[in-house]
Amino acid sequence: MTDDMAAIFREELRDLLESLERGLLDLKARPDDMGLVNQVFRDLHTVKGSGAMFGFTDLAAFIHEFETGFDRIRSGAIPVGAEIVRLALAAKDEIPGLVDGLPDPDGRRPAILAALRGLMTGVAPAVEVEAVMAGSDAATAEGRRLLFRLIGPSLAMGARPEIVLDELRGLGATDIQADITEVPSLDRLDSEQCHIGWTMTVPAEVTEAQVEEVFLFTDAEWTLASHAADDMGARADAVEAVVTEAVIETLAAVPMAAPSAAAKPIASREDRGETPAPQAGATIRVPAERLDALMDAVGELVIVEARLTELARQNRDPALMTTAEQITRLAAGLRDATMTMRMVPLRSLVGRFRRLVLDLSDSLGKPIEFAVLGEDTELDKTVIEKLADPLVHILRNAIDHGMETQDERAASDKGRMGLIELSAQHAGAEVLIRVRDDGRGINPDRIRAKAVAQGMISADAQLTENQIFALIFEPGFSTAEAVTELSGRGVGMDVVRRTIESLRGSIEVESKLGQGTSVTLRLPLTLAIIEGLLIEVAGERYTLPMASVQEIVELPADKVMPKRSGDFLDIRGRFVPFLRLRTLFEGAGEAPAEQNVVIVMSGENRVGIVVDRIIGTNQTVIKQMSKLHAGVRAVSGATILGDGSVALILDVAHLVSMGRVPGEPNPATREVAA
Amino acid sequence: MTKTVLTVDDSPSIRRMIAMTLQEAGYAVIEAVDGQDGLAKALATPVDAIITDQNMPNLDGLGFIRALRQHPQGKGVPIVVLSTDSEEGLKAQAREAGALGWMVKPFTQDKLLAVIKKVLG
C-alpha cells in the first residue's frame, strides 16, 4: 500500500467524518428517519472498511462496535436515542486521533466503547471470520480420485471450468477426463448450466482445503475419494447451510433494491435542500498545493500577457497585436477556470459550526435553532480556510453573550428556542456572510461609556450607532467583562476584524436592543487576481479594486484648492468626503488643472479619491507586501504592470475610514438613513 | 487482449486502490460509484469481470447483481462481492443473487490480484 493511497484515504476520511457528523446531528433532530440511519451506518461501514484496508486497524476495531450498533438500529432491534448519538459523535471525534496514531492517555476510547456496550446489552458480538484465501490440512493417502461437477446456473454466473481445470492441473492433477453422461439432448440443453463433469487423479498430498480453495468461487459438487468423511459435495453444502442460517438476521437489515427503500435516502436529501453528491467519474481530487501552484502560474501568465500587450502596442505590429489579443483572451479564460477550481462551498465549514452550536447550546442550557442559508455559496479556498476561526468566534459570542437564557426569553415574550442564522450570498464581486441572532442585542450606551472610560473617544464625541458598534473591533476595546454582549473568550473582536481585513474583507455589526444582533462579513470572491482600475498621482501609478469603484467624476473647479475644513463633494444631493492622494502621499509637483475623483465604497460608506489621471482597467495580480511593509495601512498589496513597473494596490476600506472624520456624523450614513 | 474490470464502490479510496492495483497488473478498469451507476456502466460496455461493494447508496451490491443478471449481457460475467467480517451472511446471499465469489475486506493488493486471476484465468 503506497503513501499515496493512504493520503487518498485521509482525504476521503475528511468527507466521511463531515457526512457522519451531519448525519448524526440530523438524526438527533429526526430520530425516526431511517434514511439517516442508513447513511450513518454506511459512513461508519466505509470508515471501518477503508480504514482497515489502509492499515488503520485500531480505527477499524474501534468503529466496528459502532457499526454493529447502527446495524441493529437499522434492523429495528434498538431505537435511536440521544445517548447513542452523543456516543457516536464522541467516537467520531476520536477518529482523527486514531488515524494519526495519537495515544489516548485519558482512556476516552475504552470509556466510549464501554458506554456503547452498556447501551447494547444483549447484543451478540459479531462472528470473526478468517480470510478466505488461506488454509492447509494434512493429508496422507496415495493418489486420490477427484470428481467434480458444476451445479446451478454456474455459467451464467461467470464460472469458468477451464480456469478450475487449470488450477487443478497446478495442484498436479493428471488423467483428466470429461464425464458427458449427463449432457442432455440438444432441445433440453441449458446454456446457463455446465452439463459436463470431470474426473481426475490428484497427488496424495493434495488436501481438501486446497481443493476447496479451487472451488471457492465455483458452485460445484466434488468428491475426493479415499477420504471417508468426504461424501459428494458434503463439505461445500454444509458450509452453505451454516452460512445461510446466519445471514437471515443481517439480510433483514440490508436495504434491498426495492424502490421504496432506494428512494428514501434521496428524498431525505432533498428535504435538507442539498444537492446530491457529484458522480465520482466527473470529479477528481487534486492536492490544494497544486491548485495554489496553478494559480501562481496563471498570475505570472497574466503579468507576462500584460507585458506582451504593451510591447505589441509599442511596436505597432498588427500580427503581434492580434496574437497578444488572443493570448489575453486565453489567459482570461484560464484565469477564470482556475479561480472556479479553487472555489469551495461554505458548506465545508458548516458541519463544524453545527456541532459548535449544538455543544454550546447543550452546555449553556440555551435551546437554539441553527439555520443555515446559502451554504452552497462558494468562496476561494484560502478565504474559506481563514474564515473558520472568525466565524467560530462570532457564533460563540452570539450564543454565549447574545442569546438570553430561557427564563429571560420567556420574560421578554420570545420563544424559548433561540435562533441563530448563518447566511451567505453573492453581492457583486463580494460574498456577504451574516450571523444573525434574535437575542438581547447590544446596548450602544454601554459600549460608549466603556469607550469613554478607556479614553478611546471623548465624552462629547458625536457618534452614530454604527460608529459606536464599530468600536467593538478596536484593539484597545478590551474583552473585559463589562464590554457587553460581544466580548469573547481568548481573542477579541479586533483579531476577528484583522483576519477579515487580511482577506481584503470588512466586518460590520448591526444590533437592535432586545431584538438581536447581526454581524456581516464582506469578503472578496478571490484573493489572487482582481479587476483593477489603474490611476496616476504625481507620476506614480496605483490600482483600485474595480469592485469597490462606484463612479468617476471630475473634480469641480471650486474644490481644486484644498481647504481647511473637511473636503466634501456633492454627488447628486449626497455629501461624499474626498481625499487628495497627492497630499496624502506627499506627491511632488503641481496637480494638473483637471483632476478626477474616483468614488469608492466599502461597506455602506463612500469616499472620493482625487487622482491626476485615470489610466484604465487591468487584470491585477495581487502580490503581498513584504513583512517590512505590513504596517503600511493605506496599501494592501502590489502588482506588476505590463511595462514591468510596480503599482501599489490601495486599501479601499482604510481610505474610506480615513474619509470619515471621527466624532462627526457620517454623511453617507446620514443620507442613507434619511 | 486487455481485460476490463468494473469496480463498483462508493468509497473513492477503495475504488482507487482497486483501479491502481489492477491497472498496474495490465487490466483496464472502469469505476462506478454505486449500484445504479454500475448497472448503467456494465450494460453500456462489455466487461470481463466486476468487483462490487455491498453497502452503497441508491442501489446496493446485491440489488445491482440481481438487476444485472436480468439482462442477457449481464449473464456470464464473473462478479466478486466485497464483504467485511461483519457481513458473514452476505456470501450465501451474494451467491443466490448471482455473484461468483467474494472477497473479505481488508484485502491486500496480492489477494485482489489472486482473486481476479481466479475468476478471469
CSV table of N, CA, C and O in Angstrom, one decimal, chain A residues 505-566:
chain,number,residue,atom,x,y,z
A,505,GLY,N,-11.4,41.9,3.3
A,505,GLY,CA,-12.9,42.0,3.6
A,505,GLY,C,-13.2,43.0,4.6
A,505,GLY,O,-12.3,43.7,5.1
A,506,SER,N,-14.4,43.2,5.0
A,506,SER,CA,-14.8,44.1,6.0
A,506,SER,C,-15.8,43.4,6.9
A,506,SER,O,-16.5,42.5,6.5
A,507,ILE,N,-16.0,44.0,8.1
A,507,ILE,CA,-16.9,43.5,9.0
A,507,ILE,C,-17.8,44.6,9.6
A,507,ILE,O,-17.3,45.7,9.8
A,508,GLU,N,-19.0,44.3,9.9
A,508,GLU,CA,-20.0,45.3,10.3
A,508,GLU,C,-21.0,44.7,11.3
A,508,GLU,O,-21.4,43.6,11.1
A,509,VAL,N,-21.3,45.5,12.3
A,509,VAL,CA,-22.3,45.0,13.3
A,509,VAL,C,-23.5,45.8,13.3
A,509,VAL,O,-23.4,47.1,13.2
A,510,GLU,N,-24.7,45.2,13.3
A,510,GLU,CA,-25.9,45.9,13.5
A,510,GLU,C,-26.6,45.3,14.7
A,510,GLU,O,-26.5,44.1,14.8
A,511,SER,N,-27.3,46.1,15.4
A,511,SER,CA,-28.0,45.5,16.6
A,511,SER,C,-29.2,46.3,17.0
A,511,SER,O,-29.1,47.5,16.9
A,512,LYS,N,-30.2,45.7,17.4
A,512,LYS,CA,-31.4,46.4,18.0
A,512,LYS,C,-31.6,45.8,19.4
A,512,LYS,O,-31.7,44.6,19.6
A,513,LEU,N,-31.5,46.7,20.3
A,513,LEU,CA,-31.6,46.3,21.7
A,513,LEU,C,-32.9,45.5,21.9
A,513,LEU,O,-34.0,45.9,21.5
A,514,GLY,N,-32.7,44.3,22.5
A,514,GLY,CA,-33.9,43.5,22.7
A,514,GLY,C,-34.3,42.6,21.6
A,514,GLY,O,-35.1,41.7,21.7
A,515,GLN,N,-33.8,42.9,20.4
A,515,GLN,CA,-34.3,42.1,19.2
A,515,GLN,C,-33.2,41.3,18.6
A,515,GLN,O,-33.5,40.4,17.8
A,516,GLY,N,-32.0,41.6,18.8
A,516,GLY,CA,-30.9,40.7,18.3
A,516,GLY,C,-29.8,41.5,17.6
A,516,GLY,O,-29.9,42.7,17.5
A,517,THR,N,-28.8,40.8,17.2
A,517,THR,CA,-27.6,41.4,16.6
A,517,THR,C,-27.3,40.6,15.3
A,517,THR,O,-27.5,39.4,15.2
A,518,SER,N,-26.8,41.4,14.3
A,518,SER,CA,-26.2,40.6,13.2
A,518,SER,C,-24.9,41.2,12.8
A,518,SER,O,-24.6,42.4,12.9
A,519,VAL,N,-24.0,40.2,12.6
A,519,VAL,CA,-22.6,40.6,12.2
A,519,VAL,C,-22.5,40.2,10.7
A,519,VAL,O,-22.7,39.1,10.3
A,520,THR,N,-22.0,41.2,9.9
A,520,THR,CA,-21.9,40.9,8.5
A,520,THR,C,-20.5,41.0,8.0
A,520,THR,O,-19.8,41.9,8.3
A,521,LEU,N,-20.1,39.9,7.4
A,521,LEU,CA,-18.7,39.9,6.8
A,521,LEU,C,-18.8,40.1,5.3
A,521,LEU,O,-19.7,39.5,4.7
A,522,ARG,N,-18.0,41.0,4.7
A,522,ARG,CA,-18.0,41.2,3.3
A,522,ARG,C,-16.6,40.7,2.8
A,522,ARG,O,-15.6,41.1,3.3
A,523,LEU,N,-16.7,39.7,1.9
A,523,LEU,CA,-15.4,39.1,1.5
A,523,LEU,C,-15.3,39.1,0.0
A,523,LEU,O,-16.3,38.9,-0.7
A,524,PRO,N,-14.1,39.3,-0.5
A,524,PRO,CA,-13.9,39.2,-1.9
A,524,PRO,C,-14.0,37.8,-2.4
A,524,PRO,O,-13.7,36.9,-1.6
A,525,LEU,N,-14.5,37.6,-3.6
A,525,LEU,CA,-14.6,36.2,-4.1
A,525,LEU,C,-13.3,35.6,-4.3
A,525,LEU,O,-13.1,34.4,-4.1
A,526,THR,N,-12.3,36.3,-4.6
A,526,THR,CA,-11.0,35.7,-4.8
A,526,THR,C,-9.9,36.6,-4.3
A,526,THR,O,-10.1,37.8,-4.2
A,527,LEU,N,-8.7,36.0,-4.0
A,527,LEU,CA,-7.7,36.8,-3.4
A,527,LEU,C,-6.5,37.0,-4.4
A,527,LEU,O,-5.7,37.9,-4.2
A,528,ALA,N,-6.5,36.3,-5.5
A,528,ALA,CA,-5.3,36.2,-6.2
A,528,ALA,C,-5.3,37.3,-7.4
A,528,ALA,O,-4.3,37.9,-7.6
A,529,ILE,N,-6.4,37.4,-8.1
A,529,ILE,CA,-6.4,38.3,-9.3
A,529,ILE,C,-7.7,39.1,-9.2
A,529,ILE,O,-8.7,38.5,-9.0
A,530,ILE,N,-7.6,40.3,-9.3
A,530,ILE,CA,-8.8,41.1,-9.4
A,530,ILE,C,-8.8,42.0,-10.6
A,530,ILE,O,-7.8,42.3,-11.2
A,531,GLU,N,-10.0,42.5,-10.9
A,531,GLU,CA,-10.1,43.6,-11.9
A,531,GLU,C,-9.7,44.9,-11.2
A,531,GLU,O,-10.2,45.2,-10.1
A,532,GLY,N,-8.8,45.6,-11.8
A,532,GLY,CA,-8.3,46.8,-11.1
A,532,GLY,C,-8.5,48.0,-12.0
A,532,GLY,O,-8.6,48.0,-13.2
A,533,LEU,N,-8.6,49.2,-11.3
A,533,LEU,CA,-8.6,50.5,-12.0
A,533,LEU,C,-7.3,51.2,-11.8
A,533,LEU,O,-6.9,51.5,-10.6
A,534,LEU,N,-6.6,51.4,-12.9
A,534,LEU,CA,-5.2,51.9,-12.7
A,534,LEU,C,-5.3,53.5,-12.8
A,534,LEU,O,-5.9,54.0,-13.7
A,535,ILE,N,-4.7,54.1,-11.8
A,535,ILE,CA,-4.8,55.6,-11.7
A,535,ILE,C,-3.3,56.1,-11.6
A,535,ILE,O,-2.4,55.4,-11.2
A,536,GLU,N,-3.2,57.4,-11.8
A,536,GLU,CA,-1.9,58.0,-11.6
A,536,GLU,C,-2.0,59.2,-10.8
A,536,GLU,O,-2.9,60.1,-10.9
A,537,VAL,N,-1.0,59.3,-9.8
A,537,VAL,CA,-1.0,60.5,-9.0
A,537,VAL,C,0.5,60.9,-8.8
A,537,VAL,O,1.3,60.0,-8.5
A,538,ALA,N,0.8,62.1,-9.2
A,538,ALA,CA,2.2,62.6,-9.1
A,538,ALA,C,3.2,61.7,-9.7
A,538,ALA,O,4.2,61.3,-9.1
A,539,GLY,N,2.9,61.2,-10.9
A,539,GLY,CA,3.8,60.3,-11.6
A,539,GLY,C,3.9,58.9,-11.2
A,539,GLY,O,4.5,58.0,-11.8
A,540,GLU,N,3.2,58.6,-10.1
A,540,GLU,CA,3.1,57.2,-9.6
A,540,GLU,C,1.8,56.5,-10.0
A,540,GLU,O,0.8,57.2,-10.0
A,541,ARG,N,1.9,55.2,-10.3
A,541,ARG,CA,0.6,54.6,-10.6
A,541,ARG,C,0.1,53.7,-9.4
A,541,ARG,O,0.9,53.1,-8.8
A,542,TYR,N,-1.2,53.7,-9.3
A,542,TYR,CA,-1.8,52.9,-8.2
A,542,TYR,C,-3.0,52.1,-8.8
A,542,TYR,O,-3.5,52.5,-9.8
A,543,THR,N,-3.4,51.1,-8.1
A,543,THR,CA,-4.5,50.3,-8.6
A,543,THR,C,-5.6,50.3,-7.5
A,543,THR,O,-5.3,50.2,-6.3
A,544,LEU,N,-6.9,50.5,-7.9
A,544,LEU,CA,-8.0,50.4,-7.0
A,544,LEU,C,-8.8,49.2,-7.4
A,544,LEU,O,-9.0,49.0,-8.6
A,545,PRO,N,-9.3,48.4,-6.5
A,545,PRO,CA,-10.1,47.2,-6.9
A,545,PRO,C,-11.4,47.7,-7.6
A,545,PRO,O,-12.1,48.5,-7.0
A,546,MET,N,-11.6,47.2,-8.8
A,546,MET,CA,-12.7,47.7,-9.6
A,546,MET,C,-14.1,47.5,-8.8
A,546,MET,O,-15.0,48.2,-9.0
A,547,ALA,N,-14.1,46.4,-8.1
A,547,ALA,CA,-15.3,46.0,-7.4
A,547,ALA,C,-15.8,47.1,-6.4
A,547,ALA,O,-17.0,47.2,-6.1
A,548,SER,N,-14.8,47.9,-5.9
A,548,SER,CA,-15.2,48.9,-5.0
A,548,SER,C,-15.5,50.3,-5.6
A,548,SER,O,-15.9,51.2,-5.0
A,549,VAL,N,-15.1,50.4,-6.9
A,549,VAL,CA,-15.3,51.7,-7.6
A,549,VAL,C,-16.8,51.9,-8.0
A,549,VAL,O,-17.4,51.0,-8.6
A,550,GLN,N,-17.3,53.0,-7.5
A,550,GLN,CA,-18.7,53.3,-7.8
A,550,GLN,C,-18.9,54.1,-9.1
A,550,GLN,O,-19.7,53.8,-9.9
A,551,GLU,N,-18.1,55.2,-9.1
A,551,GLU,CA,-18.2,56.1,-10.3
A,551,GLU,C,-17.0,57.0,-10.3
A,551,GLU,O,-16.2,57.1,-9.3
A,552,ILE,N,-16.8,57.7,-11.4
A,552,ILE,CA,-15.7,58.6,-11.5
A,552,ILE,C,-16.3,60.0,-12.0
A,552,ILE,O,-17.0,60.0,-12.9
A,553,VAL,N,-15.9,61.0,-11.2
A,553,VAL,CA,-16.4,62.3,-11.6
A,553,VAL,C,-15.2,63.3,-11.7
A,553,VAL,O,-14.1,63.0,-11.3
A,554,GLU,N,-15.5,64.4,-12.4
A,554,GLU,CA,-14.4,65.4,-12.4
A,554,GLU,C,-14.4,66.2,-11.1
A,554,GLU,O,-15.5,66.4,-10.5
A,555,LEU,N,-13.2,66.7,-10.7
A,555,LEU,CA,-13.1,67.5,-9.5
A,555,LEU,C,-13.6,68.9,-9.9
A,555,LEU,O,-13.0,69.5,-10.8
A,556,PRO,N,-14.7,69.4,-9.2
A,556,PRO,CA,-15.2,70.7,-9.6
A,556,PRO,C,-14.1,71.8,-9.4
A,556,PRO,O,-13.3,71.6,-8.4
A,557,ALA,N,-14.2,72.8,-10.2
A,557,ALA,CA,-13.2,73.9,-10.1
A,557,ALA,C,-13.0,74.5,-8.7
A,557,ALA,O,-11.9,74.8,-8.3
A,558,ASP,N,-14.2,74.6,-8.1
A,558,ASP,CA,-14.1,75.3,-6.8
A,558,ASP,C,-13.5,74.4,-5.7
A,558,ASP,O,-13.3,74.9,-4.5
A,559,LYS,N,-13.3,73.2,-6.0
A,559,LYS,CA,-12.7,72.3,-5.0
A,559,LYS,C,-11.2,72.0,-5.2
A,559,LYS,O,-10.6,71.2,-4.5
A,560,VAL,N,-10.7,72.6,-6.3
A,560,VAL,CA,-9.3,72.3,-6.7
A,560,VAL,C,-8.3,72.6,-5.6
A,560,VAL,O,-7.4,71.8,-5.3
A,561,MET,N,-8.5,73.7,-5.0
A,561,MET,CA,-7.6,74.1,-3.9
A,561,MET,C,-8.0,73.5,-2.6
A,561,MET,O,-9.2,73.6,-2.2
A,562,PRO,N,-7.1,72.9,-1.8
A,562,PRO,CA,-7.5,72.3,-0.5
A,562,PRO,C,-8.0,73.3,0.4
A,562,PRO,O,-7.5,74.5,0.4
A,563,LYS,N,-9.0,73.0,1.2
A,563,LYS,CA,-9.5,73.9,2.2
A,563,LYS,C,-9.2,73.4,3.6
A,563,LYS,O,-8.9,72.2,3.7
A,564,ARG,N,-9.4,74.2,4.5
A,564,ARG,CA,-9.0,73.8,5.9
A,564,ARG,C,-10.1,72.8,6.4
A,564,ARG,O,-9.8,71.8,7.0
A,565,SER,N,-11.3,73.2,6.1
A,565,SER,CA,-12.4,72.3,6.6
A,565,SER,C,-12.5,71.1,5.8
A,565,SER,O,-11.8,71.0,4.8
A,566,GLY,N,-13.3,70.1,6.2
A,566,GLY,CA,-13.4,68.8,5.5
A,566,GLY,C,-13.7,69.0,4.1
A,566,GLY,O,-14.5,69.9,3.7
